[in-house]
Coordinates of C-alpha atoms and ligand atoms in Angstrom, one line a residue:
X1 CA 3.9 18.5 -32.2
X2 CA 6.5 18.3 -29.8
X3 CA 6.0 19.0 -25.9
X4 CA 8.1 20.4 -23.8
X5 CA 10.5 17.8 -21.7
X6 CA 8.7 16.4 -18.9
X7 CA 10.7 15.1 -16.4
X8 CA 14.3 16.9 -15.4
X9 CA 16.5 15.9 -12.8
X10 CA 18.9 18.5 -11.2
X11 CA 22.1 17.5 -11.7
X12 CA 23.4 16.8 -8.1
X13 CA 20.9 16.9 -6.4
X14 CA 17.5 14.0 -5.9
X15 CA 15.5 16.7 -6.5
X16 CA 12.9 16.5 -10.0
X17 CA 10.7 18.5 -11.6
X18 CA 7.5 17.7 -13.3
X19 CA 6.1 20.4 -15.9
X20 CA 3.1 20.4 -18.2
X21 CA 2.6 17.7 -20.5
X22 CA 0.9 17.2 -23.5
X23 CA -1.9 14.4 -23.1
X24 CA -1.1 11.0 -21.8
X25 CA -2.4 7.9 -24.0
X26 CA -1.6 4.2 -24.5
X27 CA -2.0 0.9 -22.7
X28 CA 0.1 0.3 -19.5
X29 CA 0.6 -2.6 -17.2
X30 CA 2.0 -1.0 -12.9
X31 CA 4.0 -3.4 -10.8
X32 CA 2.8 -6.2 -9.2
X33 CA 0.3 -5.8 -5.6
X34 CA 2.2 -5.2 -2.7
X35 CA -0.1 -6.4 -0.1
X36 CA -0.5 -9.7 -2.2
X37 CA 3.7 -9.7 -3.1
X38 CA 4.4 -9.7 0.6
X39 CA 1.5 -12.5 1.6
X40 CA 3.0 -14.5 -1.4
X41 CA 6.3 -14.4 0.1
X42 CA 5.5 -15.1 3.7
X43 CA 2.8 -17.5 2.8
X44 CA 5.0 -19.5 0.2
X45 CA 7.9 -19.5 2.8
X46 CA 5.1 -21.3 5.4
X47 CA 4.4 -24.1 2.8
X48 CA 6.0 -27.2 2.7
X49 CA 7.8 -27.6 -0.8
X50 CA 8.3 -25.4 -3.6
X51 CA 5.5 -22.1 -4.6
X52 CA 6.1 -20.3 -8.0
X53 CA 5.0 -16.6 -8.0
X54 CA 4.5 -14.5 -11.2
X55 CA 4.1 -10.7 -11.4
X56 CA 5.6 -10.2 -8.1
X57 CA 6.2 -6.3 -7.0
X58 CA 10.0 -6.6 -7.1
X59 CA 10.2 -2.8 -5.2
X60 CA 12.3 -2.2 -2.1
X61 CA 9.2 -3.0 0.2
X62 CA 8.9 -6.7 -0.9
X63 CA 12.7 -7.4 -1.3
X64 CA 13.1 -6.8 2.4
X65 CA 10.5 -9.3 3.2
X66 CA 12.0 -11.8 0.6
X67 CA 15.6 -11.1 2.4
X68 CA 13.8 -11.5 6.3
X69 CA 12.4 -14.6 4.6
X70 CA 15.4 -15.7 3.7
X71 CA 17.2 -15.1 6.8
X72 CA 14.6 -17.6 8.7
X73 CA 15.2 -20.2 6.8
X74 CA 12.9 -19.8 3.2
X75 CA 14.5 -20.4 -0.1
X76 CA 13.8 -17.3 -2.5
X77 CA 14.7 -17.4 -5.8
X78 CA 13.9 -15.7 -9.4
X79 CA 14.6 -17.1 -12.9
X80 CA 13.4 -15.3 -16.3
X81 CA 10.1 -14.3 -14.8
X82 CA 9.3 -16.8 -11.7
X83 CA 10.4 -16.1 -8.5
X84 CA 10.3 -20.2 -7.0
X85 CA 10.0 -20.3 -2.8
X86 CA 10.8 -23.6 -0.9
X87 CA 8.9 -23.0 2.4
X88 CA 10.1 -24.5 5.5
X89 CA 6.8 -25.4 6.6
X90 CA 4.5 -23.8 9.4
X91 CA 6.8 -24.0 12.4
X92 CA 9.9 -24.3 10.7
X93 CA 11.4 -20.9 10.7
X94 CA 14.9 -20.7 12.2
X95 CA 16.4 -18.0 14.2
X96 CA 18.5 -15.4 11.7
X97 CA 21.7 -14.6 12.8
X98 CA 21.3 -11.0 12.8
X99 CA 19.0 -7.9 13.4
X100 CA 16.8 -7.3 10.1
X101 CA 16.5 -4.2 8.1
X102 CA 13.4 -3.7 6.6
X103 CA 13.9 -0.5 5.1
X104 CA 10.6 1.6 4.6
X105 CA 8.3 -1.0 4.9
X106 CA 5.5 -1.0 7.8
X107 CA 3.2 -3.8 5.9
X108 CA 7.2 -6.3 6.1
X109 CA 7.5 -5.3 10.0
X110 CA 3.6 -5.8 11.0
X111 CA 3.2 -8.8 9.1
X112 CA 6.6 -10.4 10.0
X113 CA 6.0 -10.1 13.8
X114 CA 2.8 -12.1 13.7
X115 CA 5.3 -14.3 11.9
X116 CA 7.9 -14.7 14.6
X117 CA 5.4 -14.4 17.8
X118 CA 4.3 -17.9 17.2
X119 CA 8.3 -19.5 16.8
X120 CA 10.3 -20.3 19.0
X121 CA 13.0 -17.9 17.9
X122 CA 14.1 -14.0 18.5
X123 CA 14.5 -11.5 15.7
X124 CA 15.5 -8.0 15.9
X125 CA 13.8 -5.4 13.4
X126 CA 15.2 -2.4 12.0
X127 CA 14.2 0.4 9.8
X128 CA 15.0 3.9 8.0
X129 CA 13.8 6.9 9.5
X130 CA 10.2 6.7 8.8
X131 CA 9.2 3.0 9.4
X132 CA 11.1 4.0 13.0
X133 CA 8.9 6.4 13.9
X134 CA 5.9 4.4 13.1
X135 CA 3.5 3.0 15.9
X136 CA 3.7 -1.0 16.7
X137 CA 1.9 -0.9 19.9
X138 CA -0.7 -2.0 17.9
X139 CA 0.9 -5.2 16.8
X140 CA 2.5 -5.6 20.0
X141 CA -0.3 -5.8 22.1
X142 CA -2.5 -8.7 20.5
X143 CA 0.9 -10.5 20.0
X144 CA 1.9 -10.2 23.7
X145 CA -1.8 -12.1 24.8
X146 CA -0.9 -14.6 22.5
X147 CA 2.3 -15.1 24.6
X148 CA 5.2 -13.0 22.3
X149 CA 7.7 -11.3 24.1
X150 CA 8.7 -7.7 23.3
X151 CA 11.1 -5.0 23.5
X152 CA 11.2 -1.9 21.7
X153 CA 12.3 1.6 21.7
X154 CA 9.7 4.2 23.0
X155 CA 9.5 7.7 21.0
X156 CA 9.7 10.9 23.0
X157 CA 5.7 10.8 22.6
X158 CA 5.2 7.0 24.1
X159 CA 4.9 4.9 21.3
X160 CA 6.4 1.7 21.1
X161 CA 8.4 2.1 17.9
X162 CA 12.1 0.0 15.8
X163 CA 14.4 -0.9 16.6
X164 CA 12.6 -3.8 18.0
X165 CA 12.8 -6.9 19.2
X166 CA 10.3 -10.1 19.5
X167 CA 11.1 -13.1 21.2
X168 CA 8.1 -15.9 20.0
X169 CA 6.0 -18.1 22.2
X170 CA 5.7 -21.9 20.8
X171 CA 3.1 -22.8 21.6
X172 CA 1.9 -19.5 21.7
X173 CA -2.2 -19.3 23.2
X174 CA -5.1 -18.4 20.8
X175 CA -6.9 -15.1 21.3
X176 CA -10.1 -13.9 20.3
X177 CA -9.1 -10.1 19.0
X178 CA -11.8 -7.0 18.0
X179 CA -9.5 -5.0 16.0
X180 CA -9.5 -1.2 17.6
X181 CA -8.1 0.4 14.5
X182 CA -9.1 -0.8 11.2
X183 CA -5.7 -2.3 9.9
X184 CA -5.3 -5.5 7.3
X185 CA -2.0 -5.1 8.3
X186 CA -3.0 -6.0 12.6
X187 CA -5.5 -8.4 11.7
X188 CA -2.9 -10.7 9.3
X189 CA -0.4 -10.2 11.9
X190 CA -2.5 -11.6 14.3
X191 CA -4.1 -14.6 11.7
X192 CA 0.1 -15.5 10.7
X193 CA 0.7 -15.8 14.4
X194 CA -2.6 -18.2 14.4
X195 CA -1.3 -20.4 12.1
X196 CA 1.5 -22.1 14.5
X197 CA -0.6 -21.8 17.4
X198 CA -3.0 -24.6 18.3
X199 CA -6.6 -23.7 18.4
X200 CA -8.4 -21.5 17.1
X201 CA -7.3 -17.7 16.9
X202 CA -10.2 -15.3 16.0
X203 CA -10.3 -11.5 15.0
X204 CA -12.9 -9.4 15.1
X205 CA -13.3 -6.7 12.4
X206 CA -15.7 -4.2 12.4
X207 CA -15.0 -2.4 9.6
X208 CA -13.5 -4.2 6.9
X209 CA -10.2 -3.8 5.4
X210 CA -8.6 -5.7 2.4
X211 CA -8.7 -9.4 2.7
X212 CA -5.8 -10.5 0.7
X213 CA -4.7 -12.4 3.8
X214 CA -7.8 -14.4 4.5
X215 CA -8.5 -15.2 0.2
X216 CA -4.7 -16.3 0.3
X217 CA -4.9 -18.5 3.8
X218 CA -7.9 -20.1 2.2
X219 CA -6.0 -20.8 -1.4
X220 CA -3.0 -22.4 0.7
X221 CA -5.3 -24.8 2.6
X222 CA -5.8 -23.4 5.8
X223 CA -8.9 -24.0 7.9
X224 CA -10.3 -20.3 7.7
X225 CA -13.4 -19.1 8.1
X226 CA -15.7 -15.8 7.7
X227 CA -19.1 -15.3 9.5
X228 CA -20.8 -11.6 9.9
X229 CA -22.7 -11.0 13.3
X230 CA -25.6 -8.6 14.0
X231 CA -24.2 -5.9 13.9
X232 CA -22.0 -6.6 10.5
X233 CA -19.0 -7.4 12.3
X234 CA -16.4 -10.0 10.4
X235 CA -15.7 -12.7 12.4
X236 CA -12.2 -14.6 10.9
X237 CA -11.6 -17.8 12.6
X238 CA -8.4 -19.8 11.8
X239 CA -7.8 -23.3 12.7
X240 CA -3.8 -23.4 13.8
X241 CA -1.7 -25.6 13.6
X242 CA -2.0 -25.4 9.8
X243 CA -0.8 -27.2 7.2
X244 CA -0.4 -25.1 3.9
X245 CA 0.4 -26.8 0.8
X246 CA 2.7 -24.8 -2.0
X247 CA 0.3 -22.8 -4.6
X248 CA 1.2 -21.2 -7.8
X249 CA 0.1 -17.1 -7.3
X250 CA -0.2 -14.8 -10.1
X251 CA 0.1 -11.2 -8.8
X252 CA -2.3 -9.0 -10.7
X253 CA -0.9 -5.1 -10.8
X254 CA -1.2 -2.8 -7.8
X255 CA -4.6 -0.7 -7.7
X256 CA -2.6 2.0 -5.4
X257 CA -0.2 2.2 -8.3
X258 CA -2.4 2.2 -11.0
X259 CA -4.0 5.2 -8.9
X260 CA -1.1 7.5 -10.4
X261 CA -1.8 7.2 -14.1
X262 CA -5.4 6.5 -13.5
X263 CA -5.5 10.4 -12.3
X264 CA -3.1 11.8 -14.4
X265 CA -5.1 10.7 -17.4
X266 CA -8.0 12.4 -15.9
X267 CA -6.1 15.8 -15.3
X268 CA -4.1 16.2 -18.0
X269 CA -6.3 17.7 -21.1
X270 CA -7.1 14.9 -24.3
X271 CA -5.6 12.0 -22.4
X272 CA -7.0 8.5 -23.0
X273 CA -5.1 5.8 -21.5
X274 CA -5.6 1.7 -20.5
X275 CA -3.9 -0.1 -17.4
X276 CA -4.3 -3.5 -18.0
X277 CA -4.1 -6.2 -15.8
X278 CA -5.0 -4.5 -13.0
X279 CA -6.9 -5.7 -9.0
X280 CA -10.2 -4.6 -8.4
X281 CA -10.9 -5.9 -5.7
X282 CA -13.9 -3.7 -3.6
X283 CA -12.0 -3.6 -0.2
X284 CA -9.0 -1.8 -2.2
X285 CA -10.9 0.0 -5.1
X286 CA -12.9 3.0 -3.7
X287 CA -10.5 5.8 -5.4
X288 CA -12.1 4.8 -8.7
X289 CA -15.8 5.1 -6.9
X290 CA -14.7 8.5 -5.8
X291 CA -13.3 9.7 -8.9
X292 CA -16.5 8.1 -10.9
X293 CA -18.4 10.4 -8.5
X294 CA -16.4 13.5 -9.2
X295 CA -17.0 12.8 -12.9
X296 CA -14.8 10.9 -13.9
X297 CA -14.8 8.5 -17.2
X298 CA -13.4 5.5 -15.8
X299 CA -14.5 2.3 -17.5
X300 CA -13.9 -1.7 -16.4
X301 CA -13.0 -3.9 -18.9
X302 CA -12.4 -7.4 -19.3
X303 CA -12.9 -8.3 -15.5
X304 CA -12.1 -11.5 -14.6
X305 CA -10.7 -13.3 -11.6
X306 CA -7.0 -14.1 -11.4
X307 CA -5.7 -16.2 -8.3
X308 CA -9.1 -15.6 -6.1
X309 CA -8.9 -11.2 -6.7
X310 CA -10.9 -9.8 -9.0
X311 CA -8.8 -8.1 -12.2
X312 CA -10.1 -5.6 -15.0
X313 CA -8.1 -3.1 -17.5
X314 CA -9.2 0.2 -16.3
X315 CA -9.8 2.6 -19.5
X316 CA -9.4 6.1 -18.3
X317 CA -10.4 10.0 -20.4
X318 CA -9.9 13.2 -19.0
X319 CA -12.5 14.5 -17.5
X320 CA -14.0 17.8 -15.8
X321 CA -14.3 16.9 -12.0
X322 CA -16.4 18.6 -9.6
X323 CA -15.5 18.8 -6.1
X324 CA -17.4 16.4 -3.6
X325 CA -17.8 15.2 0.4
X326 CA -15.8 12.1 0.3
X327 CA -17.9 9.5 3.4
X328 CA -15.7 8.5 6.1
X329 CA -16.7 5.0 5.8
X330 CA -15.2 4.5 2.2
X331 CA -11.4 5.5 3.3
X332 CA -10.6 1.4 4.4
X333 CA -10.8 0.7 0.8
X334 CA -8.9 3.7 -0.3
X335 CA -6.6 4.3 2.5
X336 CA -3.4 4.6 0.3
X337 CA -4.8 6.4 -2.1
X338 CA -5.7 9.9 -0.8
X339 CA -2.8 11.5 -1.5
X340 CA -3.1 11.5 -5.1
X341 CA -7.1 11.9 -4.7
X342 CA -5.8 15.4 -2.6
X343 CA -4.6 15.9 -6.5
X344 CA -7.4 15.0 -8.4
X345 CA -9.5 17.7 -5.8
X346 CA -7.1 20.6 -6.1
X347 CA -8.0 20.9 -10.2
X348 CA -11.7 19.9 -9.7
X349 CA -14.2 22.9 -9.4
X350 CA -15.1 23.2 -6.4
X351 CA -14.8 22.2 -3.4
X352 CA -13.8 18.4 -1.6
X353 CA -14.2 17.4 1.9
X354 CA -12.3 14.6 3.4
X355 CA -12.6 13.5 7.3
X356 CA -12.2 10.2 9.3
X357 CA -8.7 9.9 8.4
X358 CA -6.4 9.8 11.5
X359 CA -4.6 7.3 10.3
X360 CA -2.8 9.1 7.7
X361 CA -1.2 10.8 10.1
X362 CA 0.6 7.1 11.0
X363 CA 1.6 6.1 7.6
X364 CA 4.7 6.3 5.8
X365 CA 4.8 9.9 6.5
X366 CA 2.1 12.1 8.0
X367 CA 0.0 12.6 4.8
X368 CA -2.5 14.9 5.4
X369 CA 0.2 17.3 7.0
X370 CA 2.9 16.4 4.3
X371 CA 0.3 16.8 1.4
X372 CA -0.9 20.0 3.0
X373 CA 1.9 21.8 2.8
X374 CA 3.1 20.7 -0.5
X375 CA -0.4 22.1 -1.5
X376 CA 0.0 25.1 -0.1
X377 CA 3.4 25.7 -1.6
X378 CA 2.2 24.9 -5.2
X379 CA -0.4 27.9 -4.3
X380 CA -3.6 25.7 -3.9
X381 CA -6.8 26.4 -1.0
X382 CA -6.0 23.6 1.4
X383 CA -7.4 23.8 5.1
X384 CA -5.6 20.9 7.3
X385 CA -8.4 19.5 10.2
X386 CA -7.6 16.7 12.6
X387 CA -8.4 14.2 10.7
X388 CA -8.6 15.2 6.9
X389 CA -8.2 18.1 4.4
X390 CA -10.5 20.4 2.8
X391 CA -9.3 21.6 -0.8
X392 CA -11.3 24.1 -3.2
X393 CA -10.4 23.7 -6.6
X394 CA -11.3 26.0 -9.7
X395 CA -11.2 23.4 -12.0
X396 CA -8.2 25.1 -13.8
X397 CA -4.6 24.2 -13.7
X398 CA -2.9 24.4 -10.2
X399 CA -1.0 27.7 -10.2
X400 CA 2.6 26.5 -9.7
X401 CA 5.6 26.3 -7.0
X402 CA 7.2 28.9 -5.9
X403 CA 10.5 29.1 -7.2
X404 CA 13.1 26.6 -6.7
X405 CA 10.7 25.7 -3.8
X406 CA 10.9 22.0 -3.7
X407 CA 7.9 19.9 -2.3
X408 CA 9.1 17.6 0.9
X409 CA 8.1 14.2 0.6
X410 CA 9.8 12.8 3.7
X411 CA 10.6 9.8 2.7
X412 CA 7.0 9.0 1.5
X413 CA 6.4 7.3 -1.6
X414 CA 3.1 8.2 -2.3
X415 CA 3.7 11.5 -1.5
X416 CA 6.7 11.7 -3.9
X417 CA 3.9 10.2 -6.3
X418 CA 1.5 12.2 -5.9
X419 CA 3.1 15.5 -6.4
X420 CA 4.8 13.9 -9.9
X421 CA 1.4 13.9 -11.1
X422 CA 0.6 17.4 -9.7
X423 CA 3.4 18.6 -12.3
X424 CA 1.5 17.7 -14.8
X425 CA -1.4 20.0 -14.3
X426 CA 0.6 22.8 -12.8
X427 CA 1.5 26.3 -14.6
X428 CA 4.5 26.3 -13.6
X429 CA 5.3 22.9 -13.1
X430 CA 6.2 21.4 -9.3
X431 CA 9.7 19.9 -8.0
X432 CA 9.9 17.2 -5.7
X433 CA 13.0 17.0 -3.7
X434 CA 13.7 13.6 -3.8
X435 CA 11.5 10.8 -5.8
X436 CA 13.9 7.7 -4.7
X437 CA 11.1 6.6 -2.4
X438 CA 9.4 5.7 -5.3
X439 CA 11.1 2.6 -5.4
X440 CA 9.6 0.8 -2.1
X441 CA 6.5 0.5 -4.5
X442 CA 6.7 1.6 -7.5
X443 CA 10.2 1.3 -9.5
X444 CA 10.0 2.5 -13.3
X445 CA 7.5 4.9 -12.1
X446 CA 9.2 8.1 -13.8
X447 CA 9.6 5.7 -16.9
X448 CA 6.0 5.3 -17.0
X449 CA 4.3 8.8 -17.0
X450 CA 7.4 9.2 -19.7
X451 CA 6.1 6.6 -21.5
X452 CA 2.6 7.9 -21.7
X453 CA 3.7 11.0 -22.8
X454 CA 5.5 9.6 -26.0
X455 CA 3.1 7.5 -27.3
X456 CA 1.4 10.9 -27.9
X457 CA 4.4 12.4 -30.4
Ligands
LIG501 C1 -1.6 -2.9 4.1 C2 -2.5 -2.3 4.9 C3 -2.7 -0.9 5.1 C4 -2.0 -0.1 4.0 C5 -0.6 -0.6 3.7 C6 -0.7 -2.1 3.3 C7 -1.5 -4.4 4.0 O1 -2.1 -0.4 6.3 O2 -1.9 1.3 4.3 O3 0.0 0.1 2.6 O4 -0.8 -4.9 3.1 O5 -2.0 -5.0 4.9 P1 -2.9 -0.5 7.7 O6 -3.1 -1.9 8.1 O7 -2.0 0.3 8.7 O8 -4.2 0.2 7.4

């Protein structure tokens, strides 16, 4: 049998629409991690001598880190596979000679100040229109105790936002930091700018968040540890003025992207689909414990440990899901991934709650409003509240866009995403006006759900 074409671009335009598709089935590998890409990079480039990384997430996001990298001082190279990084050492970045673009990327900015607060050099950072409007008062105000200079362009609202400049402290002063927001990407900034400074630099987390930064610190040799107080605080401890010694990182392939065809298979009728190779690791992987809850047949196999992160090949059937309260206190491990959950609820039966997620209004774009509205336009019962969305599903195909309406994804790549799928399980199918964001995490992403689709015919 053959199904209907899937994917269609209109000539002319970024715009693409995704239409029902027959089921999806065969084994799949997603891109490399982008949390663990970017620490590779930056950790690699703080080494002294030559790292080798494998299954790195060559997407926009972690090409701008690469090119700041580069622009320090780092060596960054690929060949066939590798990508080969001669760090300067911890201490040894230089001053770039110009302002650095990092495109769309929130996790390169964040990261990188912690980076430069604790060097004695001043870098400028630049973005697109989204990562500009993001908040970095968060970032800036550990980094300022610790003795970084900063100025930065305030929104009309207040915020501290790019174009933005940090002038390093060196020797910067150790802090003792309780995060206020729970952020991996505040606490590594902070524990990066530890690792020039002498002393020891300590954050605080009381909820945890993926520890990609403190599992890598460890592998490259740092003195790091973790301790949990009464009242289950994480206590991170870092010993600066490190020495890391090169490491040879294999990237295993990005849960948040595997969250795409992971929910697509579920949705789309007779699907049966394996993404191999694939991290697991709990502080990133509460999607699948919320899907398993709503019924769906999503099986481990294989798990092993690759590079310190736990790996499995996720086997995924459709499934009939029923709606469910999602707890607040599981969104840290799931943060990313609640756009495409906002999916999986509109074709369960019945209804999903989601709260205790303010901070979706701070990410790439503001997803709960963003994924609201798309919702509503593809005709499905979404309430927006403060802090997260209500959606009441019928467990039967979304009903469709309104014509030539096309869903706004503002220059979000999970939005963009999560819509794709959407148009799978749609009457009338859904167009997304511009899917290019795809590409800070995600390239070949189109090329996969096509993929899927084939192996069926
Ligand atoms: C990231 C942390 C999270 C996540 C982002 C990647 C990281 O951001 O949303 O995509 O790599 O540390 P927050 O720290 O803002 O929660």
């Amino acid at each position: 049998m053959t199904s209907k074409p899937k994917v269609q671009t209109t000539a002319g335009t970024k715009a693409t629409s995704f239409t029902p598709a027959g089921p999806l089935t065969g084994r799949i590998t997603v891109p490399g991690d982008k949390s663990i890409s970017h620490r590779s990079l930056i950790l690699s480039s703080l080494a002294v001598g030559k790292s080798q990384i494998t299954g790195l997430l060559e997407g926009e996001d972690v090409l701008a880190t690469a090119a700041a990298l580069r622009a320090m001082g780092a060596t960054i190279e690929k060949s066939d596979d590798t990508w080969t990084v001669h760090g300067v050492g911890v201490g040894g970045l230089m001053q770039p000679d110009t302002a650095i673009d990092l495109g769309n990327s929130g996790t390169s900015v964040r990261l990188l100040m912690g980076l430069v607060a604790s060097h004695d050099i001043s870098v400028t950072f630049t973005g697109d229109a989204s990562l500009s409007k993001r908040p970095m008062g968060r970032v800036i105000e550990p980094l300022s105790t610790m003795g970084a200079e900063f100025t930065a362009r305030m929104s009309s609202d207040g915020k501290a936002c790019l174009p933005l400049t940090v002038r390093g402290l060196c020797p910067a002063v150790p802090m003792e930091y309780r995060l206020p927001v729970a952020s991996a990407q505040v606490k590594s900034a902070i524990l990066i700018a530890g690792l020039n400074t002498p002393g020891v630099t300590r954050v605080i987390e009381p909820v945890l968040t993926r520890d990609h930064s403190e599992t890598m610190l460890k592998g490259f040799g740092a003195d790091l540890t973790v301790e949990t107080d009464k009242d289950g605080s994480r206590i991170i401890s870092l010993t600066g003025e490190a020495e890391l010694s090169p490491q040879k990182i294999k990237v295993p392939g990005d849960p948040s992207s595997a969250a795409f065809p992971v929910v697509a298979a579920l949705l789309v009728p007779g699907s049966d689909i394996v993404v191999e190779n694939v991290g697991i690791n709990p502080t990133r992987a509460g999607l699948f414990t919320v899907l398993q809850k709503m019924g769906g047949d999503i099986s481990f196999k294989k798990k092993r440990t690759v590079g310190g992160e736990p790996v499995a090949d996720i086997h995924v059937k459709h499934s009939k899901l029923t709606g469910i309260d999602v707890p607040a206190d599981i969104a840290p491990s799931m943060i990313d991934e609640f756009p495409i959950l906002f999916i999986a609820a509109a074709l369960a039966e019945g209804t999903t709650i989601t709260g205790g997620l303010s901070e979706l209004r701070v990410k790439e774009s503001d997803r709960l409003s963003q994924m609201a509205a798309g919702l509503s336009l593809l005709g499905v019962d979404v309430t927006e509240r403060e802090d997260g969305l209500i959606i009441t599903g019928n467990g039967e195909l979304i009903p469709g866009g309104k014509k030539n309406a096309a869903i706004e994804t503002a220059l979000d790549h999970r939005i963009a995403m999560s819509f794709a799928v959407a148009g799978l399980v749609t009457k009338k199918g859904a167009t997304v006006d511009d899917m290019s964001p795809t590409e800070t995490s995600f390239p070949g992403f189109a090329d996969m759900l096509t993929a899927l689709q084939d192996s069926t015919k």
